[in-house]
DNA sequence: TTCTAACCGAGACGGTACGTCCTGTCTTCGT
DNA sequence: ACGAAGACAGGACGTACCGTCTCGGTTAGAA
């Protein structure tokens, strides 16, 4: 059926990629029930090849998501906190609509599988760290004067992101990113007041 | 098996309660896969009795969650924005640890079932309205001066709540509630004082 | 998909019959690989319904075969050994061509599954007993004079049957039945004449 | 894993033998499901080495069996039919208990694979010819006078052998061989009486 | 008081997906 | 060139659940 050749007794990278791509595609097309068989078929791969390298369906979906998320990994450093936040949140939010069903699908799986949740939590932690780095830089520049705990700030940012992603009641567009960046910057640099 | 008597040709309220309680219990004990059969067995009920009154498994779980959530529905009105926020968030956060697996379980189901998601979203919207009411009251008292969109504020609050509930990387205790209340109050009334 | 109705919480006899019929049909049509899924589909039944009542695929096939074999269960009693043998073997051989693939399929499964073999052996033993009854009657009529062990006679008869059934190198027709009946009758009553 | 050295670019006879031996061993140990992987592992050989020399798993098993069967290939010629039959059947039956699971395993494979069945049938035909030779010699000596068709006699003999081998309900010992030899000799030499 | 209709516990049903196992093919790398 | 190793596509296995259906029994209220 498939034309892709074996690679012998070593892992077939092409097959791995095909699987991740198929998983991402299926999550993107929100035709709800993503089955392993469907992933395998779309990738032109035997189910066993999936289970050889991933412990469960959820793990595949997670990998597919992380792989995409890592393509958009900005770490802006403009010298200004508010500008940095705007850039970070804009790029983060900007990627969201496309990968919404991806993230949501993964979240769904993770909620039912501890191991997957662990990995998803690790991913979330990495994203938090990226944001914390921006805040740290601002602090070392003396741009942070407020008393707001950094963790609260960070969790507000990603919380709003996930919350809107899950419920979809409000857009995750550039305007939303800018609004959020502004209030967070204000929270941190409340002293600047004259503003 | 069960001692509960039939009620003849009328709906058996005890059975309904037993079902909701069983569903809540199963979600609380995070033994992952909640099956309809398991709920029925634990409630001492036939599966059909569940499907007679609810359209799907998810609907049962959702009902179980909402029922609990409504027990804690504070609408504080102290005359001071920060105090109101503290109370609201404290009571909201305070209920969270207990019903964490409940909410998370429902979320899981909702992510895989549009009808359930709709109902869950409605629940979330109701909670947002409760918070918006507090903010509206503060605005009519002239305590809100910032230009930040109220929707952003609301989503910051509930976003942080859900985000921490999902990933559990940080506690949802009174301190967290107060921290969040403070930064949000400051954000809304930043100009009040010359400060 | 299927129109056959449930029978509630009791076993559905129609489904059972449909399964056995489907199994027999599939074995009859020598389209080699008989899968449980295929039996289920042809019977308009879920796989689980098969596994609910039979422990393995082999058991289903065995049941299907036994059910058919029991439809042809002659026990002739003409008063003459050779005539009885001819009738018994004719009817036994006569059924063989039709159910050849049935028996052969079951044998195949039985050779790989101890429990099935046990049941098949029980079936074979029952057939031997039927033949032994004929011989016993003849002996009580004084028509058996040879000293050859009866077990050998019985195994010669069924041995030839199975041997030809398996290898198919020679027909199992009426002539074959008569030939065998004659030599066995002669072997048992060798003295009757001059001897 | 294996100590046997490669032989470079020439066929490794030791590997072939190891494969046949492993196959025979696995069939002897009636641990039911004989897989190609298991044979390869036990022989310390790659699966491909098996498929390089045999077209299918069944073919390997068949080879293993035939190899053993050919070690016992008697063609007695004592000048007396009954004595010849006794020898032939004694040696044939004598080999049976050892290779019972071997033959039965091969039969199992053959019943599911036409090509293997063809080869197994050829083997069975060769055995029949060996017996027919004995009978022919007896006829040319004028020791065969009965009207029993030779094919019927031959199929009774091997039929009883396979039948008992499959079902194991009665021993295949020397006594069984002698009993059978006697009745078959009687069937053929019915002339003994005036008849 | 008797009848009837809706409800109940129970669990079999058709169906979908799971994750495992095995076959026979293919490729790598070492001998 | 051949061997051991093992990844690969494919497909059947037997299990778990879903949501539907029927059974036989119970109870309430209408006749």
mmCIF file of N, CA and C in Angstrom, chain B residues 19-90:
data_model
loop_
_atom_site.group_PDB
_atom_site.id
_atom_site.type_symbol
_atom_site.label_atom_id
_atom_site.label_comp_id
_atom_site.label_asym_id
_atom_site.label_seq_id
_atom_site.Cartn_x
_atom_site.Cartn_y
_atom_site.Cartn_z
ATOM 1 N N UNK B 19 -27.466 7.884 41.649
ATOM 2 C CA UNK B 19 -26.669 7.940 40.423
ATOM 3 C C UNK B 19 -25.706 9.116 40.479
ATOM 4 N N UNK B 20 -26.222 10.294 40.830
ATOM 5 C CA UNK B 20 -25.347 11.468 40.872
ATOM 6 C C UNK B 20 -24.253 11.283 41.914
ATOM 7 N N UNK B 21 -24.632 10.699 43.049
ATOM 8 C CA UNK B 21 -23.621 10.497 44.078
ATOM 9 C C UNK B 21 -22.561 9.507 43.608
ATOM 10 N N UNK B 22 -23.011 8.450 42.979
ATOM 11 C CA UNK B 22 -22.055 7.454 42.477
ATOM 12 C C UNK B 22 -21.130 8.084 41.442
ATOM 13 N N UNK B 23 -21.698 8.897 40.558
ATOM 14 C CA UNK B 23 -20.878 9.550 39.537
ATOM 15 C C UNK B 23 -19.839 10.450 40.195
ATOM 16 N N UNK B 24 -20.274 11.242 41.173
ATOM 17 C CA UNK B 24 -19.346 12.137 41.853
ATOM 18 C C UNK B 24 -18.263 11.333 42.570
ATOM 19 N N UNK B 25 -18.664 10.279 43.236
ATOM 20 C CA UNK B 25 -17.687 9.462 43.944
ATOM 21 C C UNK B 25 -16.646 8.897 42.992
ATOM 22 N N UNK B 26 -17.120 8.391 41.881
ATOM 23 C CA UNK B 26 -16.181 7.780 40.944
ATOM 24 C C UNK B 26 -15.231 8.820 40.386
ATOM 25 N N UNK B 27 -15.729 10.004 40.123
ATOM 26 C CA UNK B 27 -14.823 11.049 39.620
ATOM 27 C C UNK B 27 -13.856 11.468 40.709
ATOM 28 N N UNK B 28 -14.333 11.487 41.926
ATOM 29 C CA UNK B 28 -13.449 11.880 43.019
ATOM 30 C C UNK B 28 -12.320 10.867 43.182
ATOM 31 N N UNK B 29 -12.675 9.594 43.234
ATOM 32 C CA UNK B 29 -11.615 8.573 43.247
ATOM 33 C C UNK B 29 -11.081 8.511 41.839
ATOM 34 N N UNK B 30 -9.876 8.996 41.650
ATOM 35 C CA UNK B 30 -9.414 9.223 40.273
ATOM 36 C C UNK B 30 -9.097 7.937 39.513
ATOM 37 N N UNK B 31 -9.682 6.824 39.988
ATOM 38 C CA UNK B 31 -9.538 5.610 39.181
ATOM 39 C C UNK B 31 -10.077 5.927 37.799
ATOM 40 N N UNK B 32 -9.182 6.085 36.907
ATOM 41 C CA UNK B 32 -9.446 6.812 35.684
ATOM 42 C C UNK B 32 -10.743 6.512 34.941
ATOM 43 N N UNK B 33 -10.950 5.319 34.409
ATOM 44 C CA UNK B 33 -11.976 5.229 33.382
ATOM 45 C C UNK B 33 -13.346 5.058 33.999
ATOM 46 N N UNK B 34 -14.137 6.094 33.960
ATOM 47 C CA UNK B 34 -15.483 6.083 34.508
ATOM 48 C C UNK B 34 -16.435 5.534 33.471
ATOM 49 N N UNK B 35 -16.992 4.377 33.733
ATOM 50 C CA UNK B 35 -17.899 3.773 32.773
ATOM 51 C C UNK B 35 -19.324 3.850 33.299
ATOM 52 N N UNK B 36 -20.255 3.862 32.363
ATOM 53 C CA UNK B 36 -21.651 3.908 32.752
ATOM 54 C C UNK B 36 -22.001 2.693 33.599
ATOM 55 N N UNK B 37 -21.481 1.541 33.183
ATOM 56 C CA UNK B 37 -21.726 0.329 33.951
ATOM 57 C C UNK B 37 -21.284 0.489 35.396
ATOM 58 N N UNK B 38 -20.140 1.100 35.583
ATOM 59 C CA UNK B 38 -19.613 1.278 36.938
ATOM 60 C C UNK B 38 -20.509 2.212 37.756
ATOM 61 N N UNK B 39 -20.955 3.296 37.139
ATOM 62 C CA UNK B 39 -21.854 4.207 37.839
ATOM 63 C C UNK B 39 -23.126 3.462 38.242
ATOM 64 N N UNK B 40 -23.684 2.742 37.296
ATOM 65 C CA UNK B 40 -24.926 2.025 37.569
ATOM 66 C C UNK B 40 -24.734 1.025 38.708
ATOM 67 N N UNK B 41 -23.650 0.290 38.635
ATOM 68 C CA UNK B 41 -23.413 -0.725 39.653
ATOM 69 C C UNK B 41 -23.271 -0.084 41.023
ATOM 70 N N UNK B 42 -22.453 0.959 41.067
ATOM 71 C CA UNK B 42 -22.220 1.621 42.347
ATOM 72 C C UNK B 42 -23.509 2.230 42.893
ATOM 73 N N UNK B 43 -24.375 2.698 42.004
ATOM 74 C CA UNK B 43 -25.629 3.296 42.456
ATOM 75 C C UNK B 43 -26.690 2.229 42.707
ATOM 76 N N UNK B 44 -26.375 0.985 42.355
ATOM 77 C CA UNK B 44 -27.352 -0.074 42.519
ATOM 78 C C UNK B 44 -28.545 0.129 41.609
ATOM 79 N N UNK B 45 -28.216 0.384 40.362
ATOM 80 C CA UNK B 45 -29.217 0.863 39.412
ATOM 81 C C UNK B 45 -28.953 0.192 38.070
ATOM 82 N N UNK B 46 -29.952 0.004 37.267
ATOM 83 C CA UNK B 46 -29.725 -0.522 35.935
ATOM 84 C C UNK B 46 -29.239 0.580 35.007
ATOM 85 N N UNK B 47 -28.453 0.194 34.015
ATOM 86 C CA UNK B 47 -27.947 1.217 33.110
ATOM 87 C C UNK B 47 -29.076 2.005 32.466
ATOM 88 N N UNK B 48 -30.153 1.307 32.171
ATOM 89 C CA UNK B 48 -31.233 1.966 31.469
ATOM 90 C C UNK B 48 -31.828 3.101 32.298
ATOM 91 N N UNK B 49 -31.782 2.953 33.587
ATOM 92 C CA UNK B 49 -32.317 4.013 34.441
ATOM 93 C C UNK B 49 -31.488 5.286 34.276
ATOM 94 N N UNK B 50 -30.212 5.109 34.025
ATOM 95 C CA UNK B 50 -29.386 6.282 33.743
ATOM 96 C C UNK B 50 -29.785 6.885 32.405
ATOM 97 N N UNK B 51 -29.839 6.030 31.402
ATOM 98 C CA UNK B 51 -30.140 6.568 30.075
ATOM 99 C C UNK B 51 -31.589 7.034 29.954
ATOM 100 N N UNK B 52 -32.428 6.651 30.912
ATOM 101 C CA UNK B 52 -33.798 7.144 30.866
ATOM 102 C C UNK B 52 -33.843 8.631 31.180
ATOM 103 N N UNK B 53 -32.917 9.064 32.031
ATOM 104 C CA UNK B 53 -32.997 10.443 32.517
ATOM 105 C C UNK B 53 -31.896 11.346 31.997
ATOM 106 N N UNK B 54 -30.829 10.770 31.508
ATOM 107 C CA UNK B 54 -29.755 11.584 30.932
ATOM 108 C C UNK B 54 -29.442 11.086 29.537
ATOM 109 N N UNK B 55 -29.045 11.973 28.658
ATOM 110 C CA UNK B 55 -28.825 11.560 27.275
ATOM 111 C C UNK B 55 -27.494 10.848 27.062
ATOM 112 N N UNK B 56 -26.561 11.033 27.979
ATOM 113 C CA UNK B 56 -25.251 10.419 27.773
ATOM 114 C C UNK B 56 -24.506 10.405 29.095
ATOM 115 N N UNK B 57 -23.446 9.669 29.110
ATOM 116 C CA UNK B 57 -22.644 9.578 30.316
ATOM 117 C C UNK B 57 -22.169 10.961 30.744
ATOM 118 N N UNK B 58 -21.682 11.713 29.763
ATOM 119 C CA UNK B 58 -21.138 13.021 30.081
ATOM 120 C C UNK B 58 -22.161 13.882 30.810
ATOM 121 N N UNK B 59 -23.406 13.787 30.386
ATOM 122 C CA UNK B 59 -24.443 14.622 30.991
ATOM 123 C C UNK B 59 -24.593 14.298 32.475
ATOM 124 N N UNK B 60 -24.462 13.046 32.808
ATOM 125 C CA UNK B 60 -24.556 12.659 34.212
ATOM 126 C C UNK B 60 -23.424 13.299 35.010
ATOM 127 N N UNK B 61 -22.218 13.166 34.482
ATOM 128 C CA UNK B 61 -21.069 13.709 35.188
ATOM 129 C C UNK B 61 -21.225 15.218 35.365
ATOM 130 N N UNK B 62 -21.661 15.861 34.313
ATOM 131 C CA UNK B 62 -21.832 17.294 34.363
ATOM 132 C C UNK B 62 -22.850 17.677 35.438
ATOM 133 N N UNK B 63 -23.970 16.969 35.443
ATOM 134 C CA UNK B 63 -24.987 17.238 36.457
ATOM 135 C C UNK B 63 -24.412 17.070 37.854
ATOM 136 N N UNK B 64 -23.662 16.024 38.011
ATOM 137 C CA UNK B 64 -23.076 15.762 39.323
ATOM 138 C C UNK B 64 -22.193 16.931 39.748
ATOM 139 N N UNK B 65 -21.442 17.455 38.779
ATOM 140 C CA UNK B 65 -20.543 18.561 39.106
ATOM 141 C C UNK B 65 -21.315 19.833 39.398
ATOM 142 N N UNK B 66 -22.233 20.168 38.533
ATOM 143 C CA UNK B 66 -22.975 21.414 38.713
ATOM 144 C C UNK B 66 -23.714 21.400 40.040
ATOM 145 N N UNK B 67 -24.305 20.248 40.345
ATOM 146 C CA UNK B 67 -25.023 20.145 41.600
ATOM 147 C C UNK B 67 -24.116 20.538 42.764
ATOM 148 N N UNK B 68 -22.892 20.030 42.708
ATOM 149 C CA UNK B 68 -22.005 20.380 43.812
ATOM 150 C C UNK B 68 -21.605 21.843 43.757
ATOM 151 N N UNK B 69 -21.329 22.325 42.567
ATOM 152 C CA UNK B 69 -20.832 23.695 42.430
ATOM 153 C C UNK B 69 -21.858 24.706 42.920
ATOM 154 N N UNK B 70 -23.129 24.371 42.709
ATOM 155 C CA UNK B 70 -24.152 25.354 43.064
ATOM 156 C C UNK B 70 -24.306 25.512 44.570
ATOM 157 N N UNK B 71 -23.798 24.497 45.275
ATOM 158 C CA UNK B 71 -23.873 24.622 46.727
ATOM 159 C C UNK B 71 -23.020 25.792 47.215
ATOM 160 N N UNK B 72 -21.975 26.111 46.414
ATOM 161 C CA UNK B 72 -21.096 27.211 46.783
ATOM 162 C C UNK B 72 -21.273 28.328 45.764
ATOM 163 N N UNK B 73 -22.256 29.158 45.982
ATOM 164 C CA UNK B 73 -22.501 30.221 45.015
ATOM 165 C C UNK B 73 -22.571 31.568 45.731
ATOM 166 N N UNK B 74 -21.412 32.120 46.079
ATOM 167 C CA UNK B 74 -21.398 33.356 46.852
ATOM 168 C C UNK B 74 -21.520 34.566 45.938
ATOM 169 N N UNK B 75 -22.151 35.558 46.420
ATOM 170 C CA UNK B 75 -22.222 36.824 45.674
ATOM 171 C C UNK B 75 -22.017 37.947 46.690
ATOM 172 N N UNK B 76 -20.773 38.125 47.086
ATOM 173 C CA UNK B 76 -20.491 39.060 48.180
ATOM 174 C C UNK B 76 -20.731 40.504 47.757
ATOM 175 N N UNK B 77 -21.095 41.310 48.683
ATOM 176 C CA UNK B 77 -21.320 42.729 48.388
ATOM 177 C C UNK B 77 -20.932 43.547 49.622
ATOM 178 N N UNK B 78 -19.652 43.792 49.752
ATOM 179 C CA UNK B 78 -19.171 44.489 50.949
ATOM 180 C C UNK B 78 -19.063 45.974 50.720
ATOM 181 N N UNK B 79 -19.209 46.407 49.485
ATOM 182 C CA UNK B 79 -19.028 47.822 49.202
ATOM 183 C C UNK B 79 -17.614 48.144 48.768
ATOM 184 N N UNK B 80 -16.709 47.163 48.883
ATOM 185 C CA UNK B 80 -15.317 47.392 48.483
ATOM 186 C C UNK B 80 -14.904 46.344 47.470
ATOM 187 N N UNK B 81 -14.387 46.783 46.342
ATOM 188 C CA UNK B 81 -14.051 45.863 45.263
ATOM 189 C C UNK B 81 -13.083 44.788 45.711
ATOM 190 N N UNK B 82 -11.983 45.223 46.361
ATOM 191 C CA UNK B 82 -10.969 44.249 46.719
ATOM 192 C C UNK B 82 -11.519 43.213 47.693
ATOM 193 N N UNK B 83 -12.310 43.670 48.620
ATOM 194 C CA UNK B 83 -12.876 42.722 49.582
ATOM 195 C C UNK B 83 -13.827 41.752 48.890
ATOM 196 N N UNK B 84 -14.658 42.306 47.995
ATOM 197 C CA UNK B 84 -15.575 41.437 47.269
ATOM 198 C C UNK B 84 -14.814 40.378 46.480
ATOM 199 N N UNK B 85 -13.773 40.830 45.795
ATOM 200 C CA UNK B 85 -12.976 39.893 45.000
ATOM 201 C C UNK B 85 -12.367 38.816 45.886
ATOM 202 N N UNK B 86 -11.819 39.244 47.007
ATOM 203 C CA UNK B 86 -11.206 38.280 47.915
ATOM 204 C C UNK B 86 -12.220 37.211 48.323
ATOM 205 N N UNK B 87 -13.398 37.660 48.699
ATOM 206 C CA UNK B 87 -14.411 36.695 49.135
ATOM 207 C C UNK B 87 -14.795 35.743 48.006
ATOM 208 N N UNK B 88 -15.073 36.360 46.868
ATOM 209 C CA UNK B 88 -15.507 35.532 45.728
ATOM 210 C C UNK B 88 -14.442 34.495 45.381
ATOM 211 N N UNK B 89 -13.220 34.978 45.247
ATOM 212 C CA UNK B 89 -12.166 34.047 44.829
ATOM 213 C C UNK B 89 -11.847 33.041 45.921
ATOM 214 N N UNK B 90 -11.888 33.480 47.171
ATOM 215 C CA UNK B 90 -11.623 32.543 48.255
ATOM 216 C C UNK B 90 -12.627 31.394 48.235
#
